[in-house]
Amino acid sequence: MVLTLSGVAVTVVAAVVGTAASSEEVATTPSPARVTVTATEFRTTTVHVTVTVPPPPAVLETALLDGLHRVGPEVAPGIYQTTGPSGTNAGGCYWTRTDNAGGLIANGVITGPGTLTIRANELVETAGCQPWQKVG
């Protein structure tokens, strides 16, 4: 066992047993000393825990919120409708559809209710729109 200064608390108690000698008494042997040592060992243990997080549900989103979405892996393809701009974009409700390489398929700005058809393997982005709800 190896004890280190940081991990051990040592208490030393020393008591000298004997009597005081008077001027008339002469001690022939020194009085014995009694020492009590108490050592406490502190140990640190590292625990490794593995947590398994379940995968996200397999259900695709059926509403589009502002942002960029991959059609197929993130949102279901189909027909979506919005009630119009949310008021967060001065130009109105902007939408764009691109292919996976970033090539433009179509885009537009609406100032009232609108409909958008998105297909698998596309990217769709909206900004300043009320949520788009899947209707078909």
PDB file of C-alpha atoms in Angstrom:
ATOM      1  CA  MET A   1       0.000   0.000   0.000  1.00  0.00           C
ATOM      2  CA  VAL A   2       1.351   3.428  -0.942  1.00  0.00           C
ATOM      3  CA  LEU A   3       0.246   6.401   1.127  1.00  0.00           C
ATOM      4  CA  THR A   4       0.655   9.886  -0.228  1.00  0.00           C
ATOM      5  CA  LEU A   5       0.665  13.113   1.715  1.00  0.00           C
ATOM      6  CA  SER A   6      -2.485  14.318  -0.047  1.00  0.00           C
ATOM      7  CA  GLY A   7      -4.426  11.130   0.650  1.00  0.00           C
ATOM      8  CA  VAL A   8      -3.506  10.451   4.248  1.00  0.00           C
ATOM      9  CA  ALA A   9      -4.469  12.217   7.413  1.00  0.00           C
ATOM     10  CA  VAL A  10      -2.081  11.419  10.204  1.00  0.00           C
ATOM     11  CA  THR A  11      -2.764  12.174  13.810  1.00  0.00           C
ATOM     12  CA  VAL A  12       0.087  11.854  16.158  1.00  0.00           C
ATOM     13  CA  VAL A  13      -0.499  11.919  19.855  1.00  0.00           C
ATOM     14  CA  ALA A  14       2.484  11.788  22.106  1.00  0.00           C
ATOM     15  CA  ALA A  15       2.310  11.467  25.827  1.00  0.00           C
ATOM     16  CA  VAL A  16       5.218  11.280  28.096  1.00  0.00           C
ATOM     17  CA  VAL A  17       4.579   8.971  31.014  1.00  0.00           C
ATOM     18  CA  GLY A  18       6.532   9.679  34.097  1.00  0.00           C
ATOM     19  CA  THR A  19       6.608  11.699  37.189  1.00  0.00           C
ATOM     20  CA  ALA A  20       8.314  14.896  37.939  1.00  0.00           C
ATOM     21  CA  ALA A  21      11.496  14.382  39.822  1.00  0.00           C
ATOM     22  CA  SER A  22      12.017  16.387  42.895  1.00  0.00           C
ATOM     23  CA  SER A  23      15.378  17.866  43.690  1.00  0.00           C
ATOM     24  CA  GLU A  24      16.007  14.986  46.049  1.00  0.00           C
ATOM     25  CA  GLU A  25      15.128  12.192  43.542  1.00  0.00           C
ATOM     26  CA  VAL A  26      17.404  11.192  40.725  1.00  0.00           C
ATOM     27  CA  ALA A  27      15.921   9.241  37.837  1.00  0.00           C
ATOM     28  CA  THR A  28      18.101   6.387  36.748  1.00  0.00           C
ATOM     29  CA  THR A  29      16.252   5.486  33.528  1.00  0.00           C
ATOM     30  CA  PRO A  30      14.493   7.880  31.221  1.00  0.00           C
ATOM     31  CA  SER A  31      10.735   7.613  31.257  1.00  0.00           C
ATOM     32  CA  PRO A  32       9.345   5.774  28.175  1.00  0.00           C
ATOM     33  CA  ALA A  33       7.369   7.821  25.592  1.00  0.00           C
ATOM     34  CA  ARG A  34       4.105   6.462  24.233  1.00  0.00           C
ATOM     35  CA  VAL A  35       3.060   7.526  20.696  1.00  0.00           C
ATOM     36  CA  THR A  36      -0.270   6.712  19.024  1.00  0.00           C
ATOM     37  CA  VAL A  37      -0.487   7.081  15.216  1.00  0.00           C
ATOM     38  CA  THR A  38      -3.789   6.938  13.361  1.00  0.00           C
ATOM     39  CA  ALA A  39      -3.720   6.916   9.536  1.00  0.00           C
ATOM     40  CA  THR A  40      -6.792   7.237   7.324  1.00  0.00           C
ATOM     41  CA  GLU A  41      -6.591   6.433   3.604  1.00  0.00           C
ATOM     42  CA  PHE A  42      -8.863   8.274   1.174  1.00  0.00           C
ATOM     43  CA  ARG A  43      -9.481   6.662  -2.207  1.00  0.00           C
ATOM     44  CA  THR A  44     -10.890   8.202  -5.369  1.00  0.00           C
ATOM     45  CA  THR A  45     -12.779   5.943  -7.744  1.00  0.00           C
ATOM     46  CA  THR A  46     -13.544   6.744 -11.371  1.00  0.00           C
ATOM     47  CA  VAL A  47     -16.747   5.230 -12.690  1.00  0.00           C
ATOM     48  CA  HIS A  48     -17.409   5.011 -16.447  1.00  0.00           C
ATOM     49  CA  VAL A  49     -21.073   5.016 -17.433  1.00  0.00           C
ATOM     50  CA  THR A  50     -22.402   4.415 -20.942  1.00  0.00           C
ATOM     51  CA  VAL A  51     -25.744   6.002 -21.752  1.00  0.00           C
ATOM     52  CA  THR A  52     -27.640   4.867 -24.826  1.00  0.00           C
ATOM     53  CA  VAL A  53     -29.854   7.526 -26.368  1.00  0.00           C
ATOM     54  CA  PRO A  54     -32.736   6.233 -28.454  1.00  0.00           C
ATOM     55  CA  PRO A  55     -32.837   7.387 -32.085  1.00  0.00           C
ATOM     56  CA  PRO A  56     -35.312  10.104 -33.030  1.00  0.00           C
ATOM     57  CA  PRO A  57     -38.760   8.882 -34.032  1.00  0.00           C
ATOM     58  CA  ALA A  58     -39.152   7.668 -37.600  1.00  0.00           C
ATOM     59  CA  VAL A  59     -42.104  10.003 -38.160  1.00  0.00           C
ATOM     60  CA  LEU A  60     -41.224  12.848 -40.511  1.00  0.00           C
ATOM     61  CA  GLU A  61     -42.277  16.394 -39.703  1.00  0.00           C
ATOM     62  CA  THR A  62     -45.554  17.438 -41.300  1.00  0.00           C
ATOM     63  CA  ALA A  63     -45.085  21.155 -40.668  1.00  0.00           C
ATOM     64  CA  LEU A  64     -42.382  23.407 -42.057  1.00  0.00           C
ATOM     65  CA  LEU A  65     -41.008  26.111 -39.811  1.00  0.00           C
ATOM     66  CA  ASP A  66     -38.598  28.807 -40.952  1.00  0.00           C
ATOM     67  CA  GLY A  67     -35.215  27.308 -41.773  1.00  0.00           C
ATOM     68  CA  LEU A  68     -33.541  24.890 -44.157  1.00  0.00           C
ATOM     69  CA  HIS A  69     -34.948  21.336 -44.356  1.00  0.00           C
ATOM     70  CA  ARG A  70     -34.012  18.190 -46.306  1.00  0.00           C
ATOM     71  CA  VAL A  71     -37.097  16.657 -47.897  1.00  0.00           C
ATOM     72  CA  GLY A  72     -37.183  12.920 -47.199  1.00  0.00           C
ATOM     73  CA  PRO A  73     -34.879  12.591 -44.164  1.00  0.00           C
ATOM     74  CA  GLU A  74     -36.364  15.543 -42.213  1.00  0.00           C
ATOM     75  CA  VAL A  75     -39.733  16.496 -43.691  1.00  0.00           C
ATOM     76  CA  ALA A  76     -42.228  14.531 -45.707  1.00  0.00           C
ATOM     77  CA  PRO A  77     -42.619  15.340 -49.398  1.00  0.00           C
ATOM     78  CA  GLY A  78     -46.011  16.679 -50.422  1.00  0.00           C
ATOM     79  CA  ILE A  79     -48.159  19.792 -50.629  1.00  0.00           C
ATOM     80  CA  TYR A  80     -47.883  22.411 -47.857  1.00  0.00           C
ATOM     81  CA  GLN A  81     -49.930  25.537 -47.174  1.00  0.00           C
ATOM     82  CA  THR A  82     -49.276  28.630 -45.074  1.00  0.00           C
ATOM     83  CA  THR A  83     -51.534  31.454 -43.968  1.00  0.00           C
ATOM     84  CA  GLY A  84     -48.837  33.891 -45.052  1.00  0.00           C
ATOM     85  CA  PRO A  85     -46.053  36.046 -43.617  1.00  0.00           C
ATOM     86  CA  SER A  86     -45.218  35.981 -39.919  1.00  0.00           C
ATOM     87  CA  GLY A  87     -44.107  39.616 -39.889  1.00  0.00           C
ATOM     88  CA  THR A  88     -40.469  38.790 -39.120  1.00  0.00           C
ATOM     89  CA  ASN A  89     -39.288  39.412 -42.714  1.00  0.00           C
ATOM     90  CA  ALA A  90     -39.952  42.855 -44.207  1.00  0.00           C
ATOM     91  CA  GLY A  91     -40.249  41.399 -47.716  1.00  0.00           C
ATOM     92  CA  GLY A  92     -42.961  38.868 -46.816  1.00  0.00           C
ATOM     93  CA  CYS A  93     -42.810  35.069 -46.702  1.00  0.00           C
ATOM     94  CA  TYR A  94     -39.800  33.834 -48.700  1.00  0.00           C
ATOM     95  CA  TRP A  95     -39.416  30.225 -49.848  1.00  0.00           C
ATOM     96  CA  THR A  96     -36.919  28.378 -52.040  1.00  0.00           C
ATOM     97  CA  ARG A  97     -36.483  24.827 -53.331  1.00  0.00           C
ATOM     98  CA  THR A  98     -33.040  23.578 -54.373  1.00  0.00           C
ATOM     99  CA  ASP A  99     -31.545  20.251 -55.360  1.00  0.00           C
ATOM    100  CA  ASN A 100     -28.989  18.536 -53.099  1.00  0.00           C
ATOM    101  CA  ALA A 101     -26.134  20.267 -54.943  1.00  0.00           C
ATOM    102  CA  GLY A 102     -27.651  23.690 -54.211  1.00  0.00           C
ATOM    103  CA  GLY A 103     -29.052  24.277 -57.715  1.00  0.00           C
ATOM    104  CA  LEU A 104     -32.186  26.438 -57.728  1.00  0.00           C
ATOM    105  CA  ILE A 105     -35.442  24.646 -58.613  1.00  0.00           C
ATOM    106  CA  ALA A 106     -37.879  27.440 -57.714  1.00  0.00           C
ATOM    107  CA  ASN A 107     -38.335  30.301 -55.242  1.00  0.00           C
ATOM    108  CA  GLY A 108     -40.748  33.060 -54.434  1.00  0.00           C
ATOM    109  CA  VAL A 109     -42.141  35.593 -51.981  1.00  0.00           C
ATOM    110  CA  ILE A 110     -45.774  35.615 -50.883  1.00  0.00           C
ATOM    111  CA  THR A 111     -47.662  38.299 -48.997  1.00  0.00           C
ATOM    112  CA  GLY A 112     -50.782  36.244 -48.271  1.00  0.00           C
ATOM    113  CA  PRO A 113     -51.768  32.570 -48.035  1.00  0.00           C
ATOM    114  CA  GLY A 114     -49.693  30.241 -50.210  1.00  0.00           C
ATOM    115  CA  THR A 115     -49.155  26.667 -51.344  1.00  0.00           C
ATOM    116  CA  LEU A 116     -45.845  24.901 -51.906  1.00  0.00           C
ATOM    117  CA  THR A 117     -45.168  21.435 -53.363  1.00  0.00           C
ATOM    118  CA  ILE A 118     -41.907  19.796 -52.285  1.00  0.00           C
ATOM    119  CA  ARG A 119     -40.397  16.532 -53.534  1.00  0.00           C
ATOM    120  CA  ALA A 120     -38.011  13.944 -52.057  1.00  0.00           C
ATOM    121  CA  ASN A 121     -34.279  14.696 -52.321  1.00  0.00           C
ATOM    122  CA  GLU A 122     -34.823  18.459 -52.389  1.00  0.00           C
ATOM    123  CA  LEU A 123     -33.874  21.148 -49.923  1.00  0.00           C
ATOM    124  CA  VAL A 124     -36.582  23.609 -48.927  1.00  0.00           C
ATOM    125  CA  GLU A 125     -36.007  26.849 -47.049  1.00  0.00           C
ATOM    126  CA  THR A 126     -38.527  29.320 -45.696  1.00  0.00           C
ATOM    127  CA  ALA A 127     -38.065  32.665 -43.939  1.00  0.00           C
ATOM    128  CA  GLY A 128     -40.630  35.028 -42.441  1.00  0.00           C
ATOM    129  CA  CYS A 129     -43.532  32.587 -42.890  1.00  0.00           C
ATOM    130  CA  GLN A 130     -46.276  31.235 -40.666  1.00  0.00           C
ATOM    131  CA  PRO A 131     -45.803  27.452 -40.286  1.00  0.00           C
ATOM    132  CA  TRP A 132     -46.485  25.489 -43.475  1.00  0.00           C
ATOM    133  CA  GLN A 133     -48.920  22.613 -42.795  1.00  0.00           C
ATOM    134  CA  LYS A 134     -48.926  19.436 -44.910  1.00  0.00           C
ATOM    135  CA  VAL A 135     -52.244  19.136 -46.730  1.00  0.00           C
ATOM    136  CA  GLY A 136     -51.464  16.485 -49.311  1.00  0.00           C
TER     137      GLY A 136
END
